[in-house]
Amino acid sequence: MNSRIDTDSKQKVLARLMQKTARGDWQAFSMLYAMTSSQMFGSMLHLTNYAPVCEDLLQEVYLTVWRRAGEYRPEKANVTTWLVTITRNRTLDWLRSQSAGMNKLTSEQSTEALDLASGNPTPEDMAESFSEEAALAECFDQLNPQQRQAIFLSYVKGHTHSELAEQLNSALGTVKGWVRRGLKQLKSCLQGNGGEA
Amino acid sequence: MIRLNDELRDALAAEYVLGTQSRLVRKRMERLIDQDAALAARVEWWHRELAPMNNALDPVPVPPWIWRRIENKLRPEDTTAEVRGGWWGNLMVWRWSTGLAAALALVLAITPPSEPQPTTMTADGGVVLVLTDEESRSAWLVSRKSDSDPLKAQALALPVLTMEQAYELWLLPPNESPRSLGLLNDSGSTILQPGSDLSQLLEPGLSMAVSVEPPGGSPTGTPTGPVLFTGAILEL
């Protein structure tokens, strides 16, 4: 409960810092960066497995934040969600622009990134770590293991359907079905828990 | 313009946010999102609902040069990076010094001349600061809602201390030696209730620092251990 309160108070501070950043307050922007950049960097590293690219992407993300801070609307999402959205969109665009995907990276580069992003989280890690976010955790638990794994791997690793099929050693159509049905079930559960749609 | 029914719109939005779509489909989706407000709303919804999955991913320390590159891009004329180097240079001196002269030198040096220096607080006295290490990694979030409220220090990511060590928070008023604000828990939150004389000094622009001290705090009244984190107070 206390950690939830702390999360709420942290989000309120972040929202205020974002508001000040929108007015060109450099000190507020530097605090916003200090409080959020390591989380965004971790998210990028899991998606790309390639630290040098993440360094460039992170720079781009925060340049975007500085320029677009005025577009942030606290009534629509908290600051972390807004930052995650920018971070994921930019990183997924980069991932998809690599025609051969991760095959382009040397094993040394991938190992370096995996060392930085300690360990590979599993769906079970996720369920534990977002226990504060009761709605998503509860709904995630209701999926079958294949759906859970497919959705988690797509979100965290940025896998396409084909990459998922390869990773999970299953047919493409089967994997697509897990994702599609899993998402449908998640939506229905999240709406039932009060998530407006 | 492609017409989408609600079910298809939702399925496309979900997979766009999840990241399963190819480059081509993502590009098409971006065009559609610009044209179709209902689709944009669904994308927003899915982003919001799935974002907590990021909590499963450990934060990774960001190399310090990235912030310097951002500063150089957005404020090429600014010298903050150099000044910050200067702060830490002085902090290293302080670390080995117990003399008032060294502490005073630090207090004078720690205020970056390029930053505006507000001299008055807001009507309600709300302040915030993030204490970071030498490489700009955040360690503590310190805030106060108004001047009648206590200070709350929230641990973000900290090095583990031994049983013989404790974190102590210091206010660095100009032209005075550092003033202790109290000991900090190394996890969770610490509520600090500085006396009214200290509370009045919590002005935007002033700096704070955290040093490592014996379990009961500094025996001398000034920092005796390494100074690991610093930050400047911002009006909230």
Short mmCIF file of C-alpha atoms in Angstrom, two decimals:
data_model
loop_
_atom_site.label_atom_id
_atom_site.label_comp_id
_atom_site.label_asym_id
_atom_site.label_seq_id
_atom_site.Cartn_x
_atom_site.Cartn_y
_atom_site.Cartn_z
CA MET A 1 0.00 0.00 0.00
CA ASN A 2 2.81 2.38 0.94
CA SER A 3 4.62 1.71 -2.30
CA ARG A 4 1.41 2.54 -4.16
CA ILE A 5 1.21 5.86 -2.32
CA ASP A 6 4.84 6.49 -3.16
CA THR A 7 4.15 5.71 -6.82
CA ASP A 8 1.25 8.15 -6.83
CA SER A 9 3.26 10.89 -5.20
CA LYS A 10 6.12 10.26 -7.62
CA GLN A 11 3.72 10.58 -10.56
CA LYS A 12 2.40 13.86 -9.16
CA VAL A 13 5.94 15.21 -8.94
CA LEU A 14 6.68 13.99 -12.47
CA ALA A 15 3.52 15.69 -13.77
CA ARG A 16 4.61 18.95 -12.18
CA LEU A 17 8.10 18.59 -13.63
CA MET A 18 6.59 17.94 -17.06
CA GLN A 19 4.46 21.08 -16.75
CA LYS A 20 7.53 23.13 -15.88
CA THR A 21 9.50 21.52 -18.70
CA ALA A 22 6.77 22.63 -21.10
CA ARG A 23 7.46 26.19 -19.97
CA GLY A 24 11.16 25.77 -20.73
CA ASP A 25 12.38 25.09 -17.18
CA TRP A 26 15.71 23.37 -17.74
CA GLN A 27 16.20 22.31 -14.13
CA ALA A 28 12.80 20.60 -14.11
CA PHE A 29 13.71 18.81 -17.34
CA SER A 30 17.00 17.60 -15.86
CA MET A 31 15.12 16.22 -12.83
CA LEU A 32 12.59 14.53 -15.08
CA TYR A 33 15.46 12.93 -16.97
CA ALA A 34 17.20 11.85 -13.78
CA MET A 35 14.03 10.23 -12.46
CA THR A 36 12.92 8.40 -15.60
CA SER A 37 15.79 7.78 -18.03
CA SER A 38 17.11 4.55 -16.50
CA GLN A 39 13.64 2.95 -16.76
CA MET A 40 13.32 3.98 -20.41
CA PHE A 41 16.88 2.81 -21.14
CA GLY A 42 16.12 -0.61 -19.60
CA SER A 43 13.00 -0.93 -21.70
CA MET A 44 14.94 -0.08 -24.88
CA LEU A 45 17.72 -2.54 -24.10
CA HIS A 46 15.22 -5.37 -23.74
CA LEU A 47 13.68 -4.48 -27.08
CA THR A 48 16.88 -4.07 -29.09
CA ASN A 49 19.60 -6.00 -27.24
CA TYR A 50 21.98 -3.35 -28.54
CA ALA A 51 23.32 -0.66 -26.20
CA PRO A 52 24.92 1.78 -28.73
CA VAL A 53 21.63 2.17 -30.57
CA CYS A 54 19.74 2.61 -27.30
CA GLU A 55 22.07 5.47 -26.35
CA ASP A 56 21.15 7.31 -29.57
CA LEU A 57 17.47 6.46 -29.21
CA LEU A 58 17.36 7.62 -25.60
CA GLN A 59 18.85 10.94 -26.64
CA GLU A 60 16.20 11.27 -29.37
CA VAL A 61 13.42 10.40 -26.93
CA TYR A 62 14.40 13.12 -24.45
CA LEU A 63 14.92 15.70 -27.19
CA THR A 64 11.33 14.86 -28.20
CA VAL A 65 10.17 15.19 -24.58
CA TRP A 66 11.75 18.66 -24.33
CA ARG A 67 10.07 19.78 -27.54
CA ARG A 68 6.68 18.14 -26.97
CA ALA A 69 6.25 18.48 -23.19
CA GLY A 70 3.42 20.94 -23.83
CA GLU A 71 1.42 18.16 -25.51
CA TYR A 72 1.35 16.05 -22.35
CA ARG A 73 -2.17 15.75 -20.90
CA PRO A 74 -2.25 14.46 -17.30
CA GLU A 75 -5.93 13.50 -17.58
CA LYS A 76 -5.09 10.96 -20.30
CA ALA A 77 -2.09 9.13 -18.85
CA ASN A 78 0.51 9.46 -16.15
CA VAL A 79 3.96 10.75 -17.12
CA THR A 80 5.59 7.33 -17.10
CA THR A 81 3.01 5.96 -19.52
CA TRP A 82 3.51 8.96 -21.81
CA LEU A 83 7.28 8.45 -21.77
CA VAL A 84 6.96 4.70 -22.29
CA THR A 85 4.74 5.38 -25.31
CA ILE A 86 7.33 7.67 -26.93
CA THR A 87 10.14 5.29 -26.01
CA ARG A 88 8.45 2.18 -27.38
CA ASN A 89 7.26 3.83 -30.57
CA ARG A 90 10.72 5.13 -31.37
CA THR A 91 12.42 1.85 -30.48
CA LEU A 92 9.93 -0.35 -32.35
CA ASP A 93 10.30 1.88 -35.42
CA TRP A 94 14.06 1.37 -35.26
CA LEU A 95 13.66 -2.39 -34.76
CA ARG A 96 11.36 -2.70 -37.77
CA SER A 97 13.71 -0.59 -39.90
CA GLN A 98 16.37 -3.26 -39.49
CA SER A 99 15.61 -5.57 -42.38
CA ALA A 100 17.36 -8.53 -40.83
CA GLY A 101 16.40 -7.61 -37.30
CA MET A 102 18.69 -8.89 -34.62
CA ASN A 103 20.58 -11.08 -37.07
CA LYS A 104 22.51 -7.94 -37.91
CA LEU A 105 24.00 -7.77 -34.47
CA THR A 106 27.07 -9.71 -33.52
CA SER A 107 26.81 -12.10 -30.63
CA GLU A 108 29.27 -9.90 -28.75
CA GLN A 109 26.96 -6.89 -29.05
CA SER A 110 23.96 -8.87 -27.90
CA THR A 111 25.84 -10.27 -24.94
CA GLU A 112 26.91 -6.78 -23.94
CA ALA A 113 23.30 -5.60 -23.96
CA LEU A 114 22.09 -8.61 -22.02
CA ASP A 115 24.75 -7.96 -19.39
CA LEU A 116 23.47 -4.41 -19.01
CA ALA A 117 19.82 -5.40 -18.90
CA SER A 118 20.34 -7.91 -16.15
CA GLY A 119 18.50 -11.14 -16.83
CA ASN A 120 15.55 -11.86 -19.03
CA PRO A 121 12.27 -11.38 -17.18
CA THR A 122 9.58 -13.99 -17.54
CA PRO A 123 5.81 -13.53 -17.45
CA GLU A 124 5.98 -14.71 -13.82
CA ASP A 125 8.49 -11.94 -12.97
CA MET A 126 6.09 -9.52 -14.50
CA ALA A 127 3.10 -10.74 -12.52
CA GLU A 128 5.13 -10.25 -9.32
CA SER A 129 6.58 -6.90 -10.26
CA PHE A 130 3.36 -5.22 -11.20
CA SER A 131 1.37 -6.44 -8.24
CA GLU A 132 0.68 -2.75 -7.53
CA GLU A 133 -1.11 -2.64 -10.86
CA ALA A 134 -3.75 -5.07 -9.68
CA ALA A 135 -5.94 -4.87 -12.79
CA LEU A 136 -3.34 -5.91 -15.33
CA ALA A 137 -1.79 -8.52 -13.04
CA GLU A 138 -5.16 -10.09 -12.32
CA CYS A 139 -6.18 -10.14 -15.98
CA PHE A 140 -2.82 -11.49 -17.06
CA ASP A 141 -3.25 -14.38 -14.65
CA GLN A 142 -6.46 -15.36 -16.42
CA LEU A 143 -4.71 -15.99 -19.75
CA ASN A 144 -3.48 -19.45 -20.59
CA PRO A 145 0.33 -19.91 -20.39
CA GLN A 146 0.84 -19.71 -24.17
CA GLN A 147 -1.16 -16.51 -24.51
CA ARG A 148 0.67 -15.03 -21.53
CA GLN A 149 4.08 -15.87 -22.91
CA ALA A 150 3.30 -14.68 -26.44
CA ILE A 151 1.96 -11.31 -25.27
CA PHE A 152 4.76 -10.80 -22.80
CA LEU A 153 7.49 -11.61 -25.34
CA SER A 154 5.95 -9.30 -27.92
CA TYR A 155 5.73 -6.41 -25.51
CA VAL A 156 9.10 -6.78 -23.84
CA LYS A 157 11.19 -8.06 -26.76
CA GLY A 158 9.28 -6.42 -29.59
CA HIS A 159 8.88 -9.70 -31.46
CA THR A 160 6.77 -9.84 -34.62
CA HIS A 161 4.43 -12.80 -35.14
CA SER A 162 7.09 -14.59 -37.19
CA GLU A 163 9.78 -14.02 -34.59
CA LEU A 164 7.41 -15.24 -31.90
CA ALA A 165 6.65 -18.38 -33.90
CA GLU A 166 10.35 -19.08 -34.21
CA GLN A 167 11.07 -18.34 -30.56
CA LEU A 168 8.16 -20.45 -29.30
CA ASN A 169 8.77 -23.16 -31.86
CA SER A 170 5.17 -23.07 -33.03
CA ALA A 171 3.27 -22.47 -36.25
CA LEU A 172 2.71 -18.87 -37.29
CA GLY A 173 -1.09 -19.23 -37.32
CA THR A 174 -1.07 -20.77 -33.86
CA VAL A 175 0.99 -17.93 -32.44
CA LYS A 176 -1.21 -15.31 -34.09
CA GLY A 177 -4.21 -16.98 -32.47
CA TRP A 178 -2.59 -16.91 -29.02
CA VAL A 179 -1.88 -13.20 -29.35
CA ARG A 180 -5.25 -12.27 -30.83
CA ARG A 181 -7.35 -14.26 -28.38
CA GLY A 182 -5.13 -13.27 -25.46
CA LEU A 183 -5.51 -9.58 -26.25
CA LYS A 184 -9.26 -9.93 -26.62
CA GLN A 185 -9.49 -11.65 -23.27
CA LEU A 186 -7.23 -9.04 -21.66
CA LYS A 187 -9.40 -6.25 -23.00
CA SER A 188 -12.58 -7.81 -21.76
CA CYS A 189 -11.06 -8.42 -18.32
CA LEU A 190 -9.53 -4.92 -18.06
CA GLN A 191 -12.83 -3.31 -18.99
CA GLY A 192 -14.58 -5.47 -16.43
CA ASN A 193 -12.12 -4.17 -13.85
CA GLY A 194 -13.00 -0.58 -14.52
CA GLY A 195 -10.63 0.27 -17.39
CA GLU A 196 -12.78 2.48 -19.58
CA ALA A 197 -12.63 1.69 -23.25
CA MET B 1 -9.78 6.23 -46.39
CA ILE B 2 -10.10 2.73 -44.95
CA ARG B 3 -13.24 2.15 -42.88
CA LEU B 4 -12.69 0.11 -39.75
CA ASN B 5 -15.28 -1.49 -37.54
CA ASP B 6 -14.76 -1.29 -33.79
CA GLU B 7 -13.50 -4.83 -33.43
CA LEU B 8 -10.88 -4.49 -36.16
CA ARG B 9 -9.90 -1.06 -34.87
CA ASP B 10 -9.30 -2.49 -31.42
CA ALA B 11 -7.35 -5.50 -32.68
CA LEU B 12 -5.10 -3.30 -34.82
CA ALA B 13 -4.53 -0.86 -31.97
CA ALA B 14 -3.64 -3.65 -29.54
CA GLU B 15 -1.11 -5.26 -31.87
CA TYR B 16 0.38 -1.88 -32.77
CA VAL B 17 1.04 -1.18 -29.10
CA LEU B 18 2.21 -4.73 -28.44
CA GLY B 19 4.76 -4.45 -31.24
CA THR B 20 3.91 -7.49 -33.37
CA GLN B 21 3.35 -5.59 -36.62
CA SER B 22 5.83 -5.36 -39.48
CA ARG B 23 7.43 -2.09 -40.52
CA LEU B 24 4.99 -1.68 -43.38
CA VAL B 25 1.94 -2.25 -41.21
CA ARG B 26 3.29 0.12 -38.55
CA LYS B 27 3.76 2.84 -41.17
CA ARG B 28 0.18 2.34 -42.39
CA MET B 29 -1.06 2.36 -38.83
CA GLU B 30 0.66 5.68 -38.17
CA ARG B 31 -1.17 7.23 -41.12
CA LEU B 32 -4.47 5.72 -39.98
CA ILE B 33 -3.98 6.93 -36.40
CA ASP B 34 -3.59 10.47 -37.75
CA GLN B 35 -6.85 10.19 -39.68
CA ASP B 36 -9.03 8.15 -37.33
CA ALA B 37 -9.61 9.63 -33.88
CA ALA B 38 -11.35 6.48 -32.61
CA LEU B 39 -8.32 4.40 -33.59
CA ALA B 40 -6.00 6.91 -31.90
CA ALA B 41 -8.12 6.60 -28.73
CA ARG B 42 -7.83 2.81 -28.81
CA VAL B 43 -4.05 3.03 -29.23
CA GLU B 44 -3.90 5.38 -26.27
CA TRP B 45 -6.01 2.98 -24.20
CA TRP B 46 -3.79 0.02 -24.97
CA HIS B 47 -0.63 2.00 -24.25
CA ARG B 48 -2.04 2.97 -20.87
CA GLU B 49 -3.24 -0.52 -19.95
CA LEU B 50 -0.08 -2.38 -21.00
CA ALA B 51 2.46 0.16 -19.71
CA PRO B 52 2.72 -1.52 -16.27
CA MET B 53 4.48 -4.43 -17.99
CA ASN B 54 7.53 -2.18 -18.06
CA ASN B 55 7.76 -2.56 -14.30
CA ALA B 56 9.06 -6.06 -14.89
CA LEU B 57 12.13 -4.59 -16.56
CA ASP B 58 14.95 -3.47 -14.31
CA PRO B 59 16.08 0.11 -14.84
CA VAL B 60 19.56 0.23 -16.38
CA PRO B 61 22.04 3.00 -15.45
CA VAL B 62 22.36 5.46 -18.30
CA PRO B 63 25.88 6.43 -19.41
CA PRO B 64 26.49 10.04 -18.28
CA TRP B 65 27.53 11.26 -21.72
CA ILE B 66 23.96 10.91 -23.00
CA TRP B 67 22.78 13.76 -20.77
CA ARG B 68 25.79 15.83 -21.82
CA ARG B 69 24.87 15.23 -25.47
CA ILE B 70 21.29 16.33 -24.80
CA GLU B 71 22.58 19.46 -23.07
CA ASN B 72 24.92 20.20 -25.94
CA LYS B 73 22.08 19.83 -28.43
CA LEU B 74 19.55 21.95 -26.57
CA ARG B 75 21.80 24.39 -24.72
CA PRO B 76 25.12 24.50 -26.58
CA GLU B 77 26.03 27.82 -24.99
CA ASP B 78 25.59 26.49 -21.47
CA THR B 79 28.48 25.41 -19.29
CA THR B 80 26.53 23.38 -16.76
CA ALA B 81 28.42 20.20 -17.51
CA GLU B 82 31.70 21.87 -16.68
CA VAL B 83 30.26 23.38 -13.55
CA ARG B 84 28.92 20.03 -12.46
CA GLY B 85 32.40 18.59 -12.86
CA GLY B 86 33.53 21.39 -10.62
CA TRP B 87 30.96 20.52 -7.96
CA TRP B 88 32.17 17.00 -7.73
CA GLY B 89 35.76 18.13 -7.70
CA ASN B 90 34.93 20.20 -4.67
CA LEU B 91 32.93 17.40 -3.10
CA MET B 92 35.95 15.17 -3.32
CA VAL B 93 37.90 17.81 -1.41
CA TRP B 94 35.12 18.02 1.15
CA ARG B 95 35.08 14.27 1.56
CA TRP B 96 38.54 14.39 3.05
CA SER B 97 38.12 17.59 4.98
CA THR B 98 36.46 18.35 8.28
CA GLY B 99 37.30 22.04 8.26
CA LEU B 100 34.72 24.78 7.96
CA ALA B 101 36.76 26.55 5.29
CA ALA B 102 36.47 23.61 2.94
CA ALA B 103 32.74 23.31 3.58
CA LEU B 104 32.30 27.00 2.85
CA ALA B 105 34.27 26.67 -0.36
CA LEU B 106 31.96 23.87 -1.40
CA VAL B 107 28.82 25.81 -0.62
CA LEU B 108 30.06 28.69 -2.73
CA ALA B 109 31.07 26.41 -5.56
CA ILE B 110 28.04 24.15 -5.61
CA THR B 111 25.62 26.72 -6.99
CA PRO B 112 25.83 26.68 -10.78
CA PRO B 113 26.18 30.26 -11.95
CA SER B 114 24.29 29.56 -15.17
CA GLU B 115 21.09 28.62 -13.35
CA PRO B 116 18.59 31.29 -12.32
CA GLN B 117 18.60 31.74 -8.58
CA PRO B 118 15.09 32.44 -7.27
CA THR B 119 15.22 34.18 -3.94
CA THR B 120 11.66 33.67 -2.81
CA MET B 121 9.53 30.62 -2.35
CA THR B 122 6.08 30.05 -3.74
CA ALA B 123 3.12 31.01 -1.60
CA ASP B 124 2.65 27.44 -0.41
CA GLY B 125 6.37 26.61 -0.19
CA GLY B 126 6.21 23.34 -2.17
CA VAL B 127 9.66 22.17 -3.21
CA VAL B 128 11.21 19.12 -4.84
CA LEU B 129 14.66 17.90 -5.67
CA VAL B 130 16.25 14.81 -7.09
CA LEU B 131 19.58 13.83 -5.58
CA THR B 132 21.82 12.22 -8.16
CA ASP B 133 25.26 10.67 -8.15
CA GLU B 134 28.28 11.84 -10.10
CA GLU B 135 26.94 10.18 -13.22
CA SER B 136 23.49 11.80 -12.98
CA ARG B 137 21.77 8.64 -11.76
CA SER B 138 18.85 9.47 -9.50
CA ALA B 139 18.98 8.14 -5.95
CA TRP B 140 16.52 10.14 -3.85
CA LEU B 141 13.39 12.14 -4.51
CA VAL B 142 12.92 14.76 -1.79
CA SER B 143 9.75 16.81 -1.71
CA ARG B 144 7.60 19.02 0.48
CA LYS B 145 4.03 19.95 -0.41
CA SER B 146 4.00 23.24 1.48
CA ASP B 147 6.09 25.03 4.07
CA SER B 148 3.91 23.63 6.85
CA ASP B 149 4.48 20.03 5.72
CA PRO B 150 7.40 17.75 6.59
CA LEU B 151 10.05 16.82 4.04
CA LYS B 152 9.60 13.43 2.44
CA ALA B 153 12.65 11.62 1.05
CA GLN B 154 11.87 8.67 -1.19
CA ALA B 155 14.68 6.20 -1.98
CA LEU B 156 14.86 5.43 -5.70
CA ALA B 157 18.01 3.39 -6.35
CA LEU B 158 20.82 3.28 -3.83
CA PRO B 159 24.07 1.47 -3.12
CA VAL B 160 23.69 -0.95 -0.21
CA LEU B 161 25.34 0.22 3.02
CA THR B 162 26.98 -1.89 5.71
CA MET B 163 25.56 -2.05 9.25
CA GLU B 164 28.13 0.56 10.29
CA GLN B 165 26.96 3.14 7.77
CA ALA B 166 23.99 5.47 7.35
CA TYR B 167 22.88 8.09 4.84
CA GLU B 168 22.65 11.67 6.14
CA LEU B 169 20.94 14.51 4.28
CA TRP B 170 22.49 17.99 4.34
CA LEU B 171 21.24 21.40 3.32
CA LEU B 172 23.93 23.62 1.87
CA PRO B 173 22.94 27.22 2.62
CA PRO B 174 25.09 29.92 1.04
CA ASN B 175 27.82 31.34 3.23
CA GLU B 176 27.16 28.84 5.98
CA SER B 177 28.42 25.39 6.82
CA PRO B 178 26.23 22.42 5.79
CA ARG B 179 23.22 21.83 8.07
CA SER B 180 22.01 18.32 8.78
CA LEU B 181 18.39 17.57 7.89
CA GLY B 182 18.56 14.10 9.40
CA LEU B 183 19.32 10.46 8.66
CA LEU B 184 17.64 8.71 5.74
CA ASN B 185 16.31 5.16 5.51
CA ASP B 186 18.06 3.31 2.70
CA SER B 187 14.74 2.05 1.30
CA GLY B 188 11.18 3.30 1.19
CA SER B 189 10.43 6.77 2.47
CA THR B 190 11.76 8.90 5.31
CA ILE B 191 9.76 11.73 6.80
CA LEU B 192 11.94 14.57 8.06
CA GLN B 193 10.70 17.42 10.20
CA PRO B 194 13.36 20.12 10.12
CA GLY B 195 13.12 22.85 12.74
CA SER B 196 11.56 26.15 11.69
CA ASP B 197 14.97 27.81 11.29
CA LEU B 198 16.03 25.12 8.81
CA SER B 199 12.63 24.89 7.19
CA GLN B 200 12.78 28.56 6.25
CA LEU B 201 16.05 27.95 4.45
CA LEU B 202 14.57 25.43 2.01
CA GLU B 203 14.53 27.78 -0.95
CA PRO B 204 14.56 26.97 -4.64
CA GLY B 205 18.08 27.14 -6.00
CA LEU B 206 19.77 25.91 -2.81
CA SER B 207 21.44 22.53 -2.85
CA MET B 208 21.34 19.42 -0.73
CA ALA B 209 23.79 16.56 -0.45
CA VAL B 210 23.81 13.07 1.04
CA SER B 211 26.89 11.71 2.75
CA VAL B 212 27.69 8.33 4.26
CA GLU B 213 28.10 8.58 8.02
CA PRO B 214 28.25 6.35 11.12
CA PRO B 215 24.85 4.86 12.14
CA GLY B 216 24.00 7.73 14.52
CA GLY B 217 24.97 10.43 12.04
CA SER B 218 28.01 12.65 11.67
CA PRO B 219 29.82 13.01 15.00
CA THR B 220 31.10 16.49 14.08
CA GLY B 221 28.00 18.21 12.76
CA THR B 222 29.45 18.43 9.26
CA PRO B 223 29.81 15.64 6.68
CA THR B 224 32.67 13.28 7.52
CA GLY B 225 32.12 10.47 4.99
CA PRO B 226 31.94 10.38 1.23
CA VAL B 227 29.35 12.63 -0.39
CA LEU B 228 27.53 10.42 -2.86
CA PHE B 229 24.55 12.47 -4.04
CA THR B 230 23.74 16.12 -4.67
CA GLY B 231 20.84 18.09 -6.09
CA ALA B 232 19.35 21.56 -6.27
CA ILE B 233 15.94 22.51 -4.88
CA LEU B 234 13.23 23.32 -7.39
CA GLU B 235 10.01 25.15 -6.67
CA LEU B 236 7.14 22.67 -7.03
#
